[in-house]
Coordinates of C-alpha atoms in Angstrom, one line a residue:
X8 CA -12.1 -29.2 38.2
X9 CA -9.4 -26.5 38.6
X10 CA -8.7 -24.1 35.9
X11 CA -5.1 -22.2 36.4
X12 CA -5.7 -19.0 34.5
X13 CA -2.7 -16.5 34.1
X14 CA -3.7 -13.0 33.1
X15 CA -0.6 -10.6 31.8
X16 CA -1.0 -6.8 32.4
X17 CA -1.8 -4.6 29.7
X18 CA 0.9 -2.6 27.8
X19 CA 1.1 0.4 25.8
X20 CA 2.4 0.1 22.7
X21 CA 2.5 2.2 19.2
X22 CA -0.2 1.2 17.5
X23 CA -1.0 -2.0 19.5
X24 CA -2.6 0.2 22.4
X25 CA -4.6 -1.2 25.6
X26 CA -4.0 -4.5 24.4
X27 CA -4.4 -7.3 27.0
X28 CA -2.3 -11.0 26.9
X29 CA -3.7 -13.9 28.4
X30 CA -1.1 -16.8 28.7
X31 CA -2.1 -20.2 28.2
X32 CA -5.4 -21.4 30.1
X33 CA -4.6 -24.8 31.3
X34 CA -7.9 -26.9 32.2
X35 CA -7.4 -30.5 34.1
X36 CA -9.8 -32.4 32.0
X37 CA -10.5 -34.9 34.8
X38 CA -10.2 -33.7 38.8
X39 CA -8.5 -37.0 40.1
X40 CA -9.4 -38.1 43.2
X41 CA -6.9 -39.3 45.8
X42 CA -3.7 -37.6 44.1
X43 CA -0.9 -37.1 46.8
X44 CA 1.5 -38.8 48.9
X45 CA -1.6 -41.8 49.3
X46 CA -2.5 -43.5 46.1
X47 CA -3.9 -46.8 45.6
X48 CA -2.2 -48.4 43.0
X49 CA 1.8 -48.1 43.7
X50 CA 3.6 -45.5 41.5
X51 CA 6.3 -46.2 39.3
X52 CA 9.5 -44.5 38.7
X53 CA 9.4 -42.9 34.8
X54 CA 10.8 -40.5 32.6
X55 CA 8.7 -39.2 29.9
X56 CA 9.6 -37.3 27.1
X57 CA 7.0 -35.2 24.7
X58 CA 5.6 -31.8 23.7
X59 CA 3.5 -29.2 25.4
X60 CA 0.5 -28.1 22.6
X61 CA -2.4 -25.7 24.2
X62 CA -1.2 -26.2 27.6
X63 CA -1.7 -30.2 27.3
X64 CA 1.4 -32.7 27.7
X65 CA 1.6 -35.5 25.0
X66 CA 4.2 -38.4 25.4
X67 CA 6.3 -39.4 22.3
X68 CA 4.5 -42.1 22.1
X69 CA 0.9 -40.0 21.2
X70 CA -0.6 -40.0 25.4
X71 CA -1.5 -37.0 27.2
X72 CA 0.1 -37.4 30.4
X73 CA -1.1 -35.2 33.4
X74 CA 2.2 -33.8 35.3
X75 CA 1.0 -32.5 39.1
X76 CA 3.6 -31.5 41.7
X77 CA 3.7 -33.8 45.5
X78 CA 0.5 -31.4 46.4
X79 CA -1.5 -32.9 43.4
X80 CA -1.4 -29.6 42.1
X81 CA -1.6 -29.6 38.1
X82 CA 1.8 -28.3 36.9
X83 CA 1.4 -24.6 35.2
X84 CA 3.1 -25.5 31.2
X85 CA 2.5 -22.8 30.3
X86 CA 6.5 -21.6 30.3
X87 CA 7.0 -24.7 27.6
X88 CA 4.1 -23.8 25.5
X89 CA 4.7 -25.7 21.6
X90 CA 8.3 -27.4 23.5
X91 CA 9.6 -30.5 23.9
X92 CA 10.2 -31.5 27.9
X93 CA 11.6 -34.2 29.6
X94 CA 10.1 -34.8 33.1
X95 CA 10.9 -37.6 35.2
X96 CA 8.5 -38.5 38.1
X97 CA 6.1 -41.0 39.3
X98 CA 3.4 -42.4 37.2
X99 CA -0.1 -42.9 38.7
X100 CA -3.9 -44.7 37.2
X101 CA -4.9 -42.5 34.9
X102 CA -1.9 -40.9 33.0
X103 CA -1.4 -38.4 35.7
X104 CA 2.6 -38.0 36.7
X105 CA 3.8 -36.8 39.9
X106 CA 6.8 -35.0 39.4
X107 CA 10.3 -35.6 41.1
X108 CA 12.0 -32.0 39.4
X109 CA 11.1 -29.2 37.2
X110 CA 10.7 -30.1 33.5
X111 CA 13.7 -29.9 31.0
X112 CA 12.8 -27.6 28.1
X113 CA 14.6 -29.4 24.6
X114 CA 13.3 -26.5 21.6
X115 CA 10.6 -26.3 19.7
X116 CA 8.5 -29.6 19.5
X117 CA 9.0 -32.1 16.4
X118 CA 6.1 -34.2 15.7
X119 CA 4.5 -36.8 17.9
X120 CA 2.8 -39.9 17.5
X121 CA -0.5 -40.9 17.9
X122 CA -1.2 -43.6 20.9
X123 CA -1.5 -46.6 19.4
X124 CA 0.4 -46.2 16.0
X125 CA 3.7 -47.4 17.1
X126 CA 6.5 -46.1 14.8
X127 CA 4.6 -44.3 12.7
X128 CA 4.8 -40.2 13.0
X129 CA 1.7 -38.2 12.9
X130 CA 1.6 -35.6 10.2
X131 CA 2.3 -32.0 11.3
X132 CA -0.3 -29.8 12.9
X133 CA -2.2 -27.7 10.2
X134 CA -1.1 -24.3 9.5
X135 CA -3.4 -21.0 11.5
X136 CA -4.4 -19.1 8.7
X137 CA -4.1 -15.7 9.6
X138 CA -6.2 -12.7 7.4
X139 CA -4.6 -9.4 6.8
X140 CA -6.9 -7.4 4.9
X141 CA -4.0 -5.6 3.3
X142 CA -0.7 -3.9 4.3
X143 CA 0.2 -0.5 4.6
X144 CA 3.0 2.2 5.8
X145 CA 3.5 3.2 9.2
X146 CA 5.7 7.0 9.2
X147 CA 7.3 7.2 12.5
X148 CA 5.9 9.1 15.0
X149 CA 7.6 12.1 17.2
X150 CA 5.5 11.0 19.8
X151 CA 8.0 8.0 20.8
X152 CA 10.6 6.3 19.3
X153 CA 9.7 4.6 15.9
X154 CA 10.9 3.0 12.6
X155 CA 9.4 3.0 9.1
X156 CA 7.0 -0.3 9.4
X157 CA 4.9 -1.9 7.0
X158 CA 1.6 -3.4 8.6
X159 CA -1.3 -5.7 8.3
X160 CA -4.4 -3.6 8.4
X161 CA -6.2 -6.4 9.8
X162 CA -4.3 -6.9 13.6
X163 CA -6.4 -8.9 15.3
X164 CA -6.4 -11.8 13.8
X165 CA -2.4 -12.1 13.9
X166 CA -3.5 -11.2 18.2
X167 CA -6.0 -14.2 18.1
X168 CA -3.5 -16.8 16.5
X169 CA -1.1 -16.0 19.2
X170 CA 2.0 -14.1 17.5
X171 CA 1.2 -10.6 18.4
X172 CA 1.7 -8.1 16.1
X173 CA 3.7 -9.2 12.7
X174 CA 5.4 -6.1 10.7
X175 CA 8.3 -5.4 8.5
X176 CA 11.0 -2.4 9.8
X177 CA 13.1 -0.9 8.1
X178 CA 16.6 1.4 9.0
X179 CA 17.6 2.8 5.8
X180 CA 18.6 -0.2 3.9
X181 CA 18.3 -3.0 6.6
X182 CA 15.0 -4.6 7.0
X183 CA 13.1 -6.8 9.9
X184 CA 10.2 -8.7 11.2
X185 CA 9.0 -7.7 14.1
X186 CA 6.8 -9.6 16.4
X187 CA 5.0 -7.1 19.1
X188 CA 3.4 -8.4 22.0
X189 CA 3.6 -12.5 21.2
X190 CA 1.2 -14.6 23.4
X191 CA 3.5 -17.6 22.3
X192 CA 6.4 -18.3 24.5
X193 CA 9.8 -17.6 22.6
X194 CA 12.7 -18.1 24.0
X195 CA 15.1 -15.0 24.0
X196 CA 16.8 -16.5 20.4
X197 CA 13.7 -18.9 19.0
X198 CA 14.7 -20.4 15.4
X199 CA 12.1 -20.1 13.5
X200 CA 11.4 -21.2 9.2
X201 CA 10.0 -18.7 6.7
X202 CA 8.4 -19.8 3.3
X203 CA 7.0 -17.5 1.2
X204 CA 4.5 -19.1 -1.5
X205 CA 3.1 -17.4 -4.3
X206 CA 0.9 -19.0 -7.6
X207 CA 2.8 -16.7 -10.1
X208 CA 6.4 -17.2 -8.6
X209 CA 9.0 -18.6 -10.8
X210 CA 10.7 -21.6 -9.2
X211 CA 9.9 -22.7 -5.9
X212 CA 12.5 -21.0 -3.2
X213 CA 14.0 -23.1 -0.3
X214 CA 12.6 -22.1 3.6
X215 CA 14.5 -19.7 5.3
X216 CA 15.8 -20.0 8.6
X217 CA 15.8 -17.3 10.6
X218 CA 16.5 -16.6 14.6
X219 CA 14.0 -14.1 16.4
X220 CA 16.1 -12.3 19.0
X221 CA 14.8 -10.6 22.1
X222 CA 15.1 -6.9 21.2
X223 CA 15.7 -5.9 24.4
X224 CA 18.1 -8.4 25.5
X225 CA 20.1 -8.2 21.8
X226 CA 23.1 -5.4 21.5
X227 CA 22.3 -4.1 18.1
X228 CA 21.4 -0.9 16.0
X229 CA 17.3 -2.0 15.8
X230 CA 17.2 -2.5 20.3
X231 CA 19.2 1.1 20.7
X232 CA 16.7 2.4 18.0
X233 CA 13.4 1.2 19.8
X234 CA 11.6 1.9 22.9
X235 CA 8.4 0.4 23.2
X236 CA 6.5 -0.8 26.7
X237 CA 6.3 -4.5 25.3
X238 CA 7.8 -7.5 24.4
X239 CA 9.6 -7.7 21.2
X240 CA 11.3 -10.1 18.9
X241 CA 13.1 -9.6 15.9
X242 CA 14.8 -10.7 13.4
X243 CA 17.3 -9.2 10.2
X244 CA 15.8 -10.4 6.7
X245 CA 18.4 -10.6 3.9
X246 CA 18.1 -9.6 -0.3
X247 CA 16.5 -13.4 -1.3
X248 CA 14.2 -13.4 1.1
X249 CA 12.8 -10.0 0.4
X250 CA 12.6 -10.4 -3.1
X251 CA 10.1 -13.8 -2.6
X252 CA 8.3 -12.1 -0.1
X253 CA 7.2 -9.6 -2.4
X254 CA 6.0 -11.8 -5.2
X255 CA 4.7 -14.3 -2.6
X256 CA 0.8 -14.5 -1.6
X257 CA 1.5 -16.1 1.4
X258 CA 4.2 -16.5 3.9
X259 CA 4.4 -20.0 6.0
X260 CA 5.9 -18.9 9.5
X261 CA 7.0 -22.1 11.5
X262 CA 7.7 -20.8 15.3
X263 CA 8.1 -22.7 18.5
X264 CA 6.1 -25.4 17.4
X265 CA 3.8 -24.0 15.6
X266 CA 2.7 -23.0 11.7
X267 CA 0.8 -19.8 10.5
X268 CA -0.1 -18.9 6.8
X269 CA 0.2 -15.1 6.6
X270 CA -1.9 -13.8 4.0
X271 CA 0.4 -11.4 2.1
X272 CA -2.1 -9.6 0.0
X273 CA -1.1 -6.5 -1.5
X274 CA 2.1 -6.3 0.7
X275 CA 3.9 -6.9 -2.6
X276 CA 2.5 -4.0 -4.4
X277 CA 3.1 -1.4 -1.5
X278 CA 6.7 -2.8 -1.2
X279 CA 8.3 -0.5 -3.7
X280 CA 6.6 2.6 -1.9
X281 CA 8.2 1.3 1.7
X282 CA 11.7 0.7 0.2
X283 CA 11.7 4.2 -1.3
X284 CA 10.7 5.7 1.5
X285 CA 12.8 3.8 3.9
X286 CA 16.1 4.2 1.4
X287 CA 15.2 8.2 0.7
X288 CA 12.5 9.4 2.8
X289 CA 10.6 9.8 -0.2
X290 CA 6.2 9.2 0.8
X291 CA 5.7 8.2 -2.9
X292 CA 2.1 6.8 -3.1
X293 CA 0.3 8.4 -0.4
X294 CA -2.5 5.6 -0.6
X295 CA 0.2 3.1 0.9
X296 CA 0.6 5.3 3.7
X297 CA -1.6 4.7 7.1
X298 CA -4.5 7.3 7.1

């Protein structure tokens, strides 16, 4: 059995120190005997189309296909992790595909159906849920450069599901997410849809779409106001959105094929003190501030 393990190096970050990313282990569940340029059964010409989830390909049609390159060496899918691909190649015994050229990324994956269901779409993979343990204020530091943030206390979690570290920003009256250090592969502008849910919200407001940006790639005030050793995507949240995230006790996140339910928890009730302090400088309730 061969296990391709890719190991990124640490980086140092404001409050995301000594932190270590490990991409996408890709296991192949069955060591094939006999794959290479001799096979026994003869190999026929195919294109397959279908989505790459924890490092496995799946086939429209619901079957996890095996893609290896002429060597028999399992391809790394890492790159394409929660996208839809298009790879053309040979197809051997056993679901395993030799491939002819490198795999065609399409976006984020829609969803796929099972083997065997025929039409009929399976329902979308179930939300992470991701703890918080409450939110509070980050004051910028003259130790690098910094922004006004408003936090989870409770990081790992948001690590372990994959998305790095989740926080709002502020520059005086503009605010963003940021997502520090993702494990998830994003593309330098990844759509992504934001709901924010709440049990004592009036009405029931629409998704938002946003588009997370590479901060380092992007020409705007927030990149030439930021310099942090890691990798950063962001993206500029409008009036609407901030007001339902406020009253909201969770917030849906759909990202490169994938769902997480943010537990909001008191974000809502520190919001005021963030705003003030972002708009005026003012500290407010010091018991919102990081300690």
């Amino acid at each position: 059995m061969t296990m391709i393990l890719q190991e990124r190096n640490t980086m140092s970050t404001p409050r995301f120190t000594a932190m270590i990313r490990v991409c996408a282990v890709l296991a192949a569940a069955t060591a094939l005997a006999g794959i290479g340029p001799a096979v026994a059964s003869k190999p026929v010409p195919k294109t397959i189309v279908g989505c790459v989830a924890n490092g496995i390909f799946v086939s429209s049609d619901g079957y996890e296909i095996l893609p290896r390159n002429a060597d028999g060496q399992a391809v790394d899918l890492g790159p394409f992790e929660g996208h839809q691909v298009t790879i053309s190649g040979d197809l051997l015994p056993g679901d395993a595909f030799i491939i002819k050229k490198p795999p065609a990324d399409s976006g984020p994956c829609k969803t796929t159906k099972p083997a065997g269901s025929g039409s009929a779409a399976a329902p979308a993979a179930e939300s992470v849920k991701v703890a918080t343990g409450g939110w509070q204020i980050h004051k910028p530091s003259k130790e690098y450069k910094d922004l006004p943030a408003l936090l989870p206390k409770q990081r790992e979690s948001l690590v372990e599901a994959g998305i790095g570290l989740f926080e709002f920003v502020c520059m005086k009256s503009n605010y963003y997410v940021l997502l520090v250090q993702p494990s998830v592969k994003l593309r330098d502008s990844e759509p992504a849809m934001i709901f924010a849910r709440g049990t004592n919200m009036t009405g029931a407001p629409a998704p938002t779409q946003l588009t997370f940006r590479n901060l380092y790639k992007t020409k705007s005030p927030l990149s030439r106001s930021l310099d942090w050793d890691a990798d950063i995507h962001y993206a500029e949240i409008g009036a609407p959105l901030l007001a339902s995230i406020k009253a909201a006790g969770d917030l849906d996140l759909t990202l490169a094929g994938r769902s997480y339910a943010i537990n909001l928890s008191d974000l809502g009730s520190r919001w005021g003190s963030f705003q003030r302090f972002c708009e005026s400088g003012v500290v407010g309730n010091p018991t919102h501030f990081e300690q």
